[in-house]
Short mmCIF file of C-alpha atoms in Angstrom, two decimals:
data_model
loop_
_atom_site.label_atom_id
_atom_site.label_comp_id
_atom_site.label_asym_id
_atom_site.label_seq_id
_atom_site.Cartn_x
_atom_site.Cartn_y
_atom_site.Cartn_z
CA MET A 1 113.45 66.16 53.80
CA THR A 2 110.62 63.90 52.70
CA SER A 3 109.58 62.44 56.04
CA VAL A 4 109.72 63.37 59.69
CA HIS A 5 108.79 61.32 62.71
CA VAL A 6 107.47 63.27 65.69
CA ILE A 7 107.56 61.27 68.91
CA LYS A 8 106.09 62.44 72.16
CA ILE A 9 107.21 60.66 75.31
CA GLY A 10 105.02 61.16 78.33
CA GLY A 11 105.94 62.12 81.84
CA ASN A 12 105.16 58.64 83.13
CA VAL A 13 107.82 57.24 80.76
CA ILE A 14 110.34 59.87 81.87
CA ASP A 15 109.68 59.08 85.52
CA ARG A 16 110.88 55.48 85.10
CA ALA A 17 114.60 55.59 84.40
CA ASP A 18 114.83 52.06 83.00
CA VAL A 19 111.85 52.55 80.67
CA LEU A 20 113.22 55.90 79.49
CA GLN A 21 116.61 54.35 78.64
CA HIS A 22 114.85 51.59 76.70
CA VAL A 23 112.79 54.16 74.80
CA LEU A 24 115.94 56.16 74.02
CA ASP A 25 117.60 52.97 72.73
CA ASP A 26 114.67 52.63 70.35
CA VAL A 27 114.44 56.25 69.22
CA ALA A 28 118.20 56.38 68.58
CA LYS A 29 117.61 53.69 65.94
CA ILE A 30 115.05 55.72 63.98
CA ASP A 31 116.40 56.06 60.46
CA GLU A 32 114.73 59.32 59.43
CA PRO A 33 114.88 62.86 60.87
CA PHE A 34 112.88 62.98 64.07
CA ILE A 35 111.56 65.38 66.66
CA LEU A 36 111.29 64.14 70.23
CA VAL A 37 108.85 66.12 72.39
CA HIS A 38 109.03 65.24 76.05
CA GLY A 39 106.73 65.89 78.96
CA GLY A 40 107.78 66.65 82.48
CA GLY A 41 106.51 63.95 84.76
CA ALA A 42 106.69 64.00 88.50
CA LEU A 43 110.02 65.82 88.75
CA ALA A 44 108.57 69.32 88.47
CA THR A 45 105.89 68.54 91.04
CA GLN A 46 108.55 67.08 93.35
CA LEU A 47 110.72 70.17 92.99
CA ASN A 48 107.74 72.45 93.59
CA THR A 49 106.97 70.50 96.77
CA GLN A 50 110.57 70.70 97.94
CA LEU A 51 110.50 74.45 97.35
CA GLY A 52 107.15 74.86 99.08
CA ILE A 53 105.37 75.93 95.89
CA PRO A 54 101.84 74.49 95.74
CA THR A 55 100.90 72.61 92.57
CA THR A 56 97.35 72.97 91.30
CA MET A 57 95.97 70.84 88.49
CA VAL A 58 92.76 71.60 86.55
CA ASP A 59 91.51 69.18 83.88
CA GLY A 60 94.91 67.46 83.88
CA ARG A 61 96.67 70.77 83.27
CA ARG A 62 98.98 72.42 85.72
CA ILE A 63 98.17 75.98 86.80
CA THR A 64 101.38 77.86 86.18
CA ASP A 65 102.14 80.74 88.54
CA ALA A 66 105.46 82.61 88.23
CA ASP A 67 107.27 80.25 90.63
CA THR A 68 105.93 77.17 88.87
CA LEU A 69 107.03 78.58 85.51
CA ARG A 70 110.56 78.85 86.90
CA THR A 71 110.36 75.27 88.14
CA VAL A 72 109.09 73.80 84.87
CA THR A 73 111.60 75.82 82.84
CA MET A 74 114.39 74.40 85.00
CA VAL A 75 113.10 70.83 85.01
CA TYR A 76 111.75 70.52 81.46
CA ALA A 77 114.12 72.73 79.42
CA GLY A 78 117.10 72.12 81.71
CA LEU A 79 117.36 68.81 83.50
CA ILE A 80 115.14 66.53 81.40
CA ASN A 81 115.95 68.05 78.01
CA LYS A 82 119.73 68.02 78.49
CA SER A 83 119.75 64.56 80.08
CA ILE A 84 117.91 63.19 77.04
CA VAL A 85 120.27 64.95 74.62
CA ALA A 86 123.36 63.62 76.43
CA SER A 87 121.82 60.12 76.41
CA LEU A 88 121.15 60.32 72.67
CA GLN A 89 124.71 61.57 72.00
CA ALA A 90 125.97 58.51 73.91
CA ARG A 91 123.95 56.41 71.44
CA ALA A 92 125.66 58.10 68.47
CA CYS A 93 122.46 59.97 67.72
CA ASN A 94 123.30 63.63 67.17
CA ALA A 95 120.61 65.72 68.83
CA VAL A 96 119.93 69.29 69.80
CA GLY A 97 117.65 70.15 72.71
CA LEU A 98 115.44 73.21 72.49
CA CYS A 99 112.39 74.92 73.87
CA GLY A 100 109.92 76.94 71.82
CA ALA A 101 111.87 80.19 72.29
CA ASP A 102 114.99 78.74 70.64
CA ALA A 103 115.20 79.78 67.01
CA ASN A 104 111.62 80.89 67.62
CA ILE A 105 110.46 77.35 66.85
CA VAL A 106 107.18 77.52 68.78
CA ARG A 107 105.55 80.81 69.60
CA ALA A 108 102.51 80.88 71.88
CA THR A 109 100.06 83.27 73.47
CA LYS A 110 99.17 83.35 77.14
CA ARG A 111 95.88 81.58 77.72
CA GLY A 112 93.22 83.58 79.45
CA THR A 113 89.50 83.08 79.78
CA ALA A 114 86.89 85.00 81.69
CA GLU A 115 86.23 81.96 83.88
CA ARG A 116 89.71 80.76 84.66
CA ASP A 117 93.30 82.03 84.71
CA TYR A 118 95.78 79.29 83.89
CA GLY A 119 98.72 81.56 84.70
CA PHE A 120 101.72 81.37 82.41
CA VAL A 121 100.24 78.76 80.11
CA GLY A 122 100.78 79.14 76.38
CA ASP A 123 98.55 78.17 73.49
CA VAL A 124 100.57 77.56 70.34
CA VAL A 125 100.32 80.34 67.75
CA ALA A 126 103.04 79.49 65.24
CA VAL A 127 105.49 76.71 64.48
CA ASN A 128 108.64 77.73 62.60
CA ILE A 129 108.90 74.93 60.04
CA GLU A 130 111.87 76.50 58.22
CA ALA A 131 113.90 76.54 61.46
CA LEU A 132 112.99 72.93 62.25
CA GLN A 133 113.87 71.83 58.72
CA ALA A 134 117.24 73.61 58.91
CA LEU A 135 117.99 72.02 62.27
CA LEU A 136 117.02 68.57 61.00
CA ARG A 137 119.46 68.99 58.11
CA GLN A 138 122.16 69.55 60.73
CA VAL A 139 121.29 66.92 63.36
CA ARG A 140 119.25 63.72 63.35
CA CYS A 141 117.00 64.72 66.21
CA VAL A 142 115.55 67.87 67.74
CA VAL A 143 114.52 67.29 71.37
CA ILE A 144 111.82 69.73 72.42
CA ALA A 145 110.78 70.71 75.94
CA PRO A 146 107.17 71.92 76.34
CA ILE A 147 108.13 75.51 77.12
CA THR A 148 107.19 78.19 74.59
CA HIS A 149 107.53 81.97 74.40
CA ASP A 150 105.25 84.83 73.40
CA GLY A 151 107.80 86.79 71.37
CA ASN A 152 107.82 89.55 73.98
CA GLY A 153 110.26 87.85 76.34
CA GLN A 154 107.76 85.79 78.31
CA LEU A 155 108.30 82.05 78.58
CA LEU A 156 105.12 79.98 78.79
CA ASN A 157 104.24 76.45 79.85
CA THR A 158 102.58 74.47 77.06
CA ASN A 159 101.04 71.02 77.21
CA ALA A 160 103.49 68.56 75.65
CA ASP A 161 100.80 66.58 73.81
CA THR A 162 99.54 69.80 72.23
CA MET A 163 103.06 70.88 71.35
CA ALA A 164 103.73 67.56 69.58
CA ALA A 165 100.42 67.76 67.69
CA GLU A 166 100.97 71.36 66.57
CA ILE A 167 104.53 70.64 65.44
CA ALA A 168 103.45 67.51 63.55
CA ALA A 169 100.52 69.33 61.93
CA ALA A 170 102.72 72.23 60.84
CA MET A 171 105.49 70.00 59.49
CA SER A 172 102.95 68.05 57.44
CA ALA A 173 102.91 71.05 55.06
CA VAL A 174 106.45 70.19 53.95
CA ALA A 175 106.95 66.50 54.72
CA ARG A 176 105.20 63.19 55.28
CA VAL A 177 104.78 63.18 59.07
CA ARG A 178 104.15 60.43 61.54
CA LEU A 179 103.27 61.29 65.13
CA THR A 180 103.68 58.67 67.82
CA TYR A 181 102.43 59.27 71.34
CA VAL A 182 104.41 56.98 73.64
CA PHE A 183 102.87 56.54 77.09
CA ASP A 184 102.53 53.92 79.81
CA HIS A 185 99.64 51.96 78.27
CA PRO A 186 99.67 49.88 75.09
CA GLY A 187 97.12 52.20 73.45
CA VAL A 188 93.57 53.40 73.93
CA MET A 189 91.87 50.49 75.68
CA LEU A 190 88.24 49.45 75.96
CA SER A 191 89.02 48.24 79.47
CA MET A 192 91.88 49.76 81.46
CA ASP A 193 92.55 46.38 83.10
CA ASP A 194 92.88 44.48 79.84
CA PRO A 195 95.89 45.20 77.60
CA ALA A 196 94.29 42.98 74.95
CA SER A 197 91.43 45.48 74.65
CA VAL A 198 93.48 48.03 72.74
CA ILE A 199 91.43 49.78 70.04
CA GLU A 200 93.57 49.29 66.93
CA GLU A 201 91.80 51.93 64.89
CA LEU A 202 90.04 54.80 66.60
CA HIS A 203 87.69 56.60 64.23
CA VAL A 204 87.06 60.26 64.93
CA ALA A 205 83.34 59.70 64.47
CA HIS A 206 83.32 57.33 67.46
CA ILE A 207 85.28 59.45 69.93
CA GLU A 208 82.37 61.40 71.38
CA GLU A 209 80.38 58.23 71.95
CA LEU A 210 83.34 56.50 73.62
CA ALA A 211 83.88 59.55 75.82
CA THR A 212 80.22 59.75 76.83
CA SER A 213 80.17 56.08 77.75
CA GLY A 214 83.30 56.55 79.87
CA ILE A 215 85.47 54.21 77.79
CA ILE A 216 87.71 57.10 76.91
CA THR A 217 88.58 58.57 80.29
CA LYS A 218 88.65 62.25 81.09
CA GLY A 219 92.44 62.20 81.43
CA MET A 220 92.80 60.53 78.04
CA LEU A 221 90.47 62.90 76.18
CA PRO A 222 92.87 65.88 75.73
CA LYS A 223 95.52 63.53 74.28
CA ILE A 224 92.99 62.15 71.81
CA HIS A 225 91.82 65.63 70.83
CA ASN A 226 95.45 66.51 70.12
CA ALA A 227 95.85 63.32 68.13
CA VAL A 228 92.76 64.19 66.08
CA ARG A 229 94.06 67.72 65.51
CA ALA A 230 97.23 66.30 63.93
CA ALA A 231 95.41 63.53 62.04
CA THR A 232 93.06 66.10 60.52
CA ALA A 233 96.12 67.94 59.17
CA GLY A 234 97.20 64.75 57.42
CA VAL A 235 99.54 63.30 60.04
CA ASP A 236 99.65 59.54 60.60
CA VAL A 237 98.98 59.36 64.36
CA ARG A 238 99.49 56.42 66.68
CA ILE A 239 99.21 56.09 70.47
CA CYS A 240 101.28 53.25 71.89
CA GLY A 241 103.28 51.83 74.76
CA PRO A 242 106.97 52.34 75.49
CA SER A 243 108.07 49.15 73.68
CA ASP A 244 106.14 49.85 70.49
CA ILE A 245 108.12 52.57 68.70
CA HIS A 246 109.37 50.17 66.03
CA THR A 247 106.16 48.12 65.85
CA THR A 248 102.70 48.92 64.50
CA ALA A 249 101.03 48.15 67.84
CA GLY A 250 98.77 50.59 69.65
CA THR A 251 95.90 52.77 68.54
CA ARG A 252 95.87 54.53 65.17
CA ILE A 253 93.65 57.58 64.72
CA ARG A 254 91.36 57.46 61.67
CA ILE A 255 89.70 60.60 60.43
CA ASP A 256 87.46 58.81 57.87
CA HIS A 257 83.87 58.11 58.88
CA ALA A 258 83.66 54.35 59.23
CA MET B 1 131.43 83.62 58.15
CA THR B 2 134.43 85.88 58.44
CA SER B 3 134.06 87.09 61.99
CA VAL B 4 132.51 85.91 65.24
CA HIS B 5 132.13 87.74 68.51
CA VAL B 6 132.19 85.55 71.63
CA ILE B 7 130.80 87.32 74.68
CA LYS B 8 130.88 85.91 78.15
CA ILE B 9 128.58 87.46 80.72
CA GLY B 10 129.42 86.71 84.31
CA GLY B 11 127.19 85.51 87.11
CA ASN B 12 127.34 88.88 88.83
CA VAL B 13 125.82 90.50 85.72
CA ILE B 14 123.10 87.84 85.54
CA ASP B 15 122.25 88.35 89.21
CA ARG B 16 121.26 91.98 88.61
CA ALA B 17 118.10 91.98 86.48
CA ASP B 18 118.42 95.63 85.37
CA VAL B 19 122.08 95.25 84.38
CA LEU B 20 121.33 92.02 82.52
CA GLN B 21 118.54 93.65 80.50
CA HIS B 22 120.88 96.53 79.63
CA VAL B 23 123.57 94.06 78.51
CA LEU B 24 121.00 92.18 76.41
CA ASP B 25 119.95 95.48 74.80
CA ASP B 26 123.59 95.93 73.79
CA VAL B 27 124.29 92.40 72.59
CA ALA B 28 121.09 92.37 70.52
CA LYS B 29 122.65 95.23 68.51
CA ILE B 30 125.80 93.31 67.60
CA ASP B 31 125.95 93.24 63.79
CA GLU B 32 127.94 90.03 63.29
CA PRO B 33 127.28 86.42 64.29
CA PHE B 34 127.86 86.04 68.01
CA ILE B 35 128.07 83.43 70.72
CA LEU B 36 126.89 84.41 74.19
CA VAL B 37 128.31 82.26 76.99
CA HIS B 38 126.69 82.88 80.35
CA GLY B 39 127.67 81.97 83.88
CA GLY B 40 125.29 80.99 86.61
CA GLY B 41 125.55 83.50 89.41
CA ALA B 42 123.90 83.17 92.78
CA LEU B 43 120.76 81.39 91.54
CA ALA B 44 122.26 77.89 91.62
CA THR B 45 123.70 78.46 95.08
CA GLN B 46 120.31 79.79 96.25
CA LEU B 47 118.50 76.77 94.86
CA ASN B 48 121.05 74.39 96.41
CA THR B 49 120.48 76.11 99.75
CA GLN B 50 116.69 75.87 99.39
CA LEU B 51 117.04 72.16 98.62
CA GLY B 52 119.46 71.59 101.49
CA ILE B 53 122.37 70.72 99.20
CA PRO B 54 125.63 72.12 100.57
CA THR B 55 127.74 74.20 98.15
CA THR B 56 131.51 73.86 98.38
CA MET B 57 133.89 76.15 96.51
CA VAL B 58 137.61 75.46 95.96
CA ASP B 59 139.79 78.05 94.22
CA GLY B 60 136.67 79.83 92.96
CA ARG B 61 135.33 76.61 91.46
CA ARG B 62 132.25 74.82 92.67
CA ILE B 63 132.59 71.19 93.73
CA THR B 64 129.90 69.43 91.74
CA ASP B 65 128.30 66.41 93.39
CA ALA B 66 125.40 64.62 91.67
CA ASP B 67 122.76 66.83 93.33
CA THR B 68 124.63 70.01 92.47
CA LEU B 69 124.98 68.85 88.86
CA ARG B 70 121.18 68.54 88.72
CA THR B 71 120.82 72.01 90.18
CA VAL B 72 123.26 73.70 87.79
CA THR B 73 121.77 71.87 84.80
CA MET B 74 118.34 73.16 85.79
CA VAL B 75 119.46 76.71 86.54
CA TYR B 76 122.11 77.26 83.84
CA ALA B 77 120.77 75.22 80.89
CA GLY B 78 117.13 75.72 81.85
CA LEU B 79 116.13 78.91 83.63
CA ILE B 80 118.95 81.29 82.74
CA ASN B 81 119.57 80.03 79.20
CA LYS B 82 115.92 80.09 78.15
CA SER B 83 115.22 83.43 79.85
CA ILE B 84 118.10 84.97 77.90
CA VAL B 85 116.91 83.42 74.62
CA ALA B 86 113.34 84.67 75.14
CA SER B 87 114.71 88.15 75.99
CA LEU B 88 116.81 88.20 72.81
CA GLN B 89 113.83 87.06 70.70
CA ALA B 90 111.86 89.99 72.17
CA ARG B 91 114.67 92.23 70.85
CA ALA B 92 114.30 90.77 67.33
CA CYS B 93 117.56 88.90 67.80
CA ASN B 94 117.06 85.32 66.69
CA ALA B 95 118.90 83.08 69.12
CA VAL B 96 119.19 79.44 70.03
CA GLY B 97 120.16 78.34 73.53
CA LEU B 98 122.32 75.26 73.98
CA CYS B 99 124.59 73.42 76.34
CA GLY B 100 127.70 71.52 75.28
CA ALA B 101 125.76 68.28 74.71
CA ASP B 102 123.53 69.88 72.08
CA ALA B 103 124.80 69.11 68.58
CA ASN B 104 127.85 67.88 70.50
CA ILE B 105 129.17 71.47 70.50
CA VAL B 106 131.43 71.11 73.54
CA ARG B 107 132.66 67.74 74.70
CA ALA B 108 134.55 67.48 77.98
CA THR B 109 136.22 64.95 80.23
CA LYS B 110 135.58 64.58 83.94
CA ARG B 111 138.33 66.26 85.90
CA GLY B 112 140.15 64.08 88.37
CA THR B 113 143.43 64.50 90.14
CA ALA B 114 145.12 62.41 92.79
CA GLU B 115 144.82 65.27 95.27
CA ARG B 116 141.29 66.46 94.70
CA ASP B 117 138.00 65.24 93.26
CA TYR B 118 135.98 68.08 91.73
CA GLY B 119 133.00 65.81 91.17
CA PHE B 120 131.12 66.22 87.90
CA VAL B 121 133.35 68.97 86.56
CA GLY B 122 134.34 68.85 82.91
CA ASP B 123 137.52 70.01 81.21
CA VAL B 124 136.89 70.87 77.57
CA VAL B 125 138.19 68.27 75.12
CA ALA B 126 136.68 69.33 71.79
CA VAL B 127 134.68 72.21 70.34
CA ASN B 128 132.53 71.36 67.30
CA ILE B 129 133.27 74.34 65.04
CA GLU B 130 131.29 72.93 62.10
CA ALA B 131 128.14 72.71 64.25
CA LEU B 132 128.61 76.24 65.60
CA GLN B 133 129.19 77.59 62.08
CA ALA B 134 126.05 75.85 60.80
CA LEU B 135 124.00 77.23 63.70
CA LEU B 136 125.35 80.74 63.16
CA ARG B 137 124.26 80.56 59.54
CA GLN B 138 120.76 79.86 60.82
CA VAL B 139 120.47 82.28 63.77
CA ARG B 140 122.31 85.44 64.77
CA CYS B 141 123.25 84.22 68.22
CA VAL B 142 124.02 80.94 69.97
CA VAL B 143 123.52 81.25 73.74
CA ILE B 144 125.61 78.69 75.60
CA ALA B 145 125.19 77.44 79.17
CA PRO B 146 128.36 76.16 80.86
CA ILE B 147 127.22 72.54 80.94
CA THR B 148 129.14 70.04 78.82
CA HIS B 149 128.97 66.28 78.24
CA ASP B 150 131.50 63.46 78.03
CA GLY B 151 129.99 61.70 75.01
CA ASN B 152 128.96 58.77 77.20
CA GLY B 153 125.77 60.31 78.52
CA GLN B 154 127.25 62.19 81.45
CA LEU B 155 126.58 65.92 81.74
CA LEU B 156 129.40 67.92 83.34
CA ASN B 157 129.74 71.34 84.92
CA THR B 158 132.33 73.50 83.16
CA ASN B 159 133.65 76.91 84.14
CA ALA B 160 131.97 79.50 81.92
CA ASP B 161 135.16 81.58 81.46
CA THR B 162 136.97 78.46 80.27
CA MET B 163 134.10 77.50 77.99
CA ALA B 164 134.14 80.95 76.36
CA ALA B 165 137.92 80.84 75.92
CA GLU B 166 137.92 77.34 74.42
CA ILE B 167 135.09 78.18 72.02
CA ALA B 168 136.79 81.41 70.94
CA ALA B 169 140.14 79.68 70.50
CA ALA B 170 138.59 76.88 68.42
CA MET B 171 136.55 79.26 66.26
CA SER B 172 139.67 81.29 65.50
CA ALA B 173 140.70 78.47 63.15
CA VAL B 174 137.87 79.45 60.79
CA ALA B 175 137.06 83.10 61.56
CA ARG B 176 138.39 86.31 62.99
CA VAL B 177 137.29 86.06 66.62
CA ARG B 178 136.84 88.64 69.34
CA LEU B 179 136.25 87.50 72.91
CA THR B 180 134.75 89.94 75.41
CA TYR B 181 134.51 89.07 79.08
CA VAL B 182 131.75 91.20 80.57
CA PHE B 183 131.81 91.37 84.35
CA ASP B 184 130.99 93.78 87.17
CA HIS B 185 134.24 95.81 87.05
CA PRO B 186 135.44 98.12 84.28
CA GLY B 187 138.46 95.87 83.61
CA VAL B 188 141.56 94.60 85.38
CA MET B 189 142.41 97.35 87.83
CA LEU B 190 145.63 98.31 89.62
CA SER B 191 143.50 99.28 92.59
CA MET B 192 140.10 97.68 93.21
CA ASP B 193 138.81 100.95 94.68
CA ASP B 194 139.74 103.07 91.68
CA PRO B 195 137.87 102.54 88.39
CA ALA B 196 140.36 104.93 86.75
CA SER B 197 143.16 102.42 87.44
CA VAL B 198 142.04 100.02 84.70
CA ILE B 199 145.00 98.44 82.91
CA GLU B 200 144.26 99.19 79.26
CA GLU B 201 146.72 96.66 77.88
CA LEU B 202 147.71 93.66 79.95
CA HIS B 203 150.83 92.00 78.57
CA VAL B 204 151.20 88.31 79.20
CA ALA B 205 154.82 88.85 80.31
CA HIS B 206 153.61 90.98 83.22
CA ILE B 207 150.89 88.73 84.57
CA GLU B 208 153.00 86.63 86.89
CA GLU B 209 154.57 89.73 88.42
CA LEU B 210 151.16 91.39 88.90
CA ALA B 211 149.84 88.20 90.50
CA THR B 212 152.83 87.88 92.85
CA SER B 213 152.45 91.48 93.97
CA GLY B 214 148.76 90.90 94.65
CA ILE B 215 147.54 93.43 92.06
CA ILE B 216 145.84 90.62 90.14
CA THR B 217 143.75 88.92 92.80
CA LYS B 218 143.40 85.18 93.25
CA GLY B 219 139.79 85.26 92.06
CA MET B 220 140.79 87.16 88.93
CA LEU B 221 143.68 84.91 87.97
CA PRO B 222 141.70 82.02 86.41
CA LYS B 223 139.79 84.50 84.20
CA ILE B 224 143.08 86.02 83.04
CA HIS B 225 144.58 82.61 82.36
CA ASN B 226 141.53 81.82 80.20
CA ALA B 227 141.90 85.15 78.43
CA VAL B 228 145.56 84.39 77.73
CA ARG B 229 144.65 80.92 76.45
CA ALA B 230 142.34 82.50 73.85
CA ALA B 231 144.71 85.37 73.02
CA THR B 232 147.51 82.89 72.39
CA ALA B 233 145.26 81.19 69.81
CA GLY B 234 144.92 84.52 68.00
CA VAL B 235 141.72 85.80 69.58
CA ASP B 236 141.33 89.52 70.31
CA VAL B 237 140.45 89.42 74.02
CA ARG B 238 139.04 92.19 76.17
CA ILE B 239 137.78 92.24 79.78
CA CYS B 240 135.28 95.00 80.47
CA GLY B 241 132.27 96.23 82.41
CA PRO B 242 128.60 95.73 81.57
CA SER B 243 128.28 99.07 79.71
CA ASP B 244 131.32 98.56 77.50
CA ILE B 245 130.24 96.01 74.90
CA HIS B 246 130.14 98.61 72.11
CA THR B 247 133.13 100.63 73.36
CA THR B 248 136.85 99.88 73.44
CA ALA B 249 137.05 100.37 77.21
CA GLY B 250 138.43 97.77 79.58
CA THR B 251 141.55 95.63 79.54
CA ARG B 252 142.92 94.11 76.36
CA ILE B 253 145.18 91.09 76.61
CA ARG B 254 148.48 91.39 74.72
CA ILE B 255 150.58 88.34 74.04
CA ASP B 256 153.59 90.27 72.68
CA HIS B 257 156.50 90.91 75.06
CA ALA B 258 156.45 94.66 75.65
#
């Protein structure tokens, strides 16, 4: 294949059924092979609450104990992944839904630092481009849940933004890759209250300054770091709203020094 | 491919972690392409109970309301399917875990009769042999959760024994197919208390008689009907215990009139 489009849809898109269906209408119309990475949204937290499992977040990342890993595996790789696949099939878009363990597409290693234990959280180690290419010759879309494995039988919870960036970066070795982060804002904005303040081109050289001045919020920063990671590997990265998949709206990441 | 082995592992095998790991040791050693269909076991019922969703069984089949469909999709297609795939990867057995919606491998239609509504239960309509063949050229094993779809976006709950039989029967059009039902007994037995009473060859002509006399129990009958369905299509069908995957032990189904 010559080009691949990697699309990441955020949890806040998945949480709104009408928005999700609209996004799936749009992605089903993509006329090149594509990889759809989805987040989890509020469903996993809801299920954890119903089951009496406490949810702890640190720096926007969920701490994954054994019970939470079960929950996210069920919700992400089961309910959300299969619902999206069935919805794409209904739109005549042949799709296959996987997690990182399937065909060994994304292998990870359990994160551990001296200061903090994130539990069963996985940092991506390897993306199996051959397997993804073979799958994309068979179906139009591979839908990927942000669950990985360590190769020794352990499933791990991996940030969906990171997963999308790592997959896009790896695939850029064999294809022209676009990565589109679809979330609930029209892009990276100078003022959160003003949709017209979207930064059309975000230059890597300006990110630190924008972060220091608080324009790029703490919650937004990991997404942008992931975007930069992919852009640095040669991926064309855009961050946009749920109606912008087939437009050029939103924020493009620029790695040149302007 | 010239041959395919379809293995169905029952819920009662999945419920016992040590037995399941032993079975996975055995299946990982299978030296031909294979399809592993798994049931759900007690986990879905447990989760339904924890969530306050009542579970109703009729004739050994679960009545699937919308909440139960969510539960089984999470447990079967999420937790169990991905745990099995990760365990196979750890055994150097490359596997991909799917449900019927993925690559449209098993399409079903919602069951409905005048007398009884089974809810979101799917009867298999079509098995996509081309997709399964393509996947089995890419990985050694396709792990299949008993969740199907109707092609219109609706996921459906399908009996795992039936799913295995329909897949085996369909694949027999393009390959020599063996179907092995692995459950918690050593085979179909004349006396439930006596493992030595396993019927080595069960002839279709004798089934009705054995059912009438109570030797084949009510719970066992649907499994045998599924076995006969596959055997009639030319599949070599065997029902055996969890240690018998690489033996010839258990009950073979014979469609000749002996």
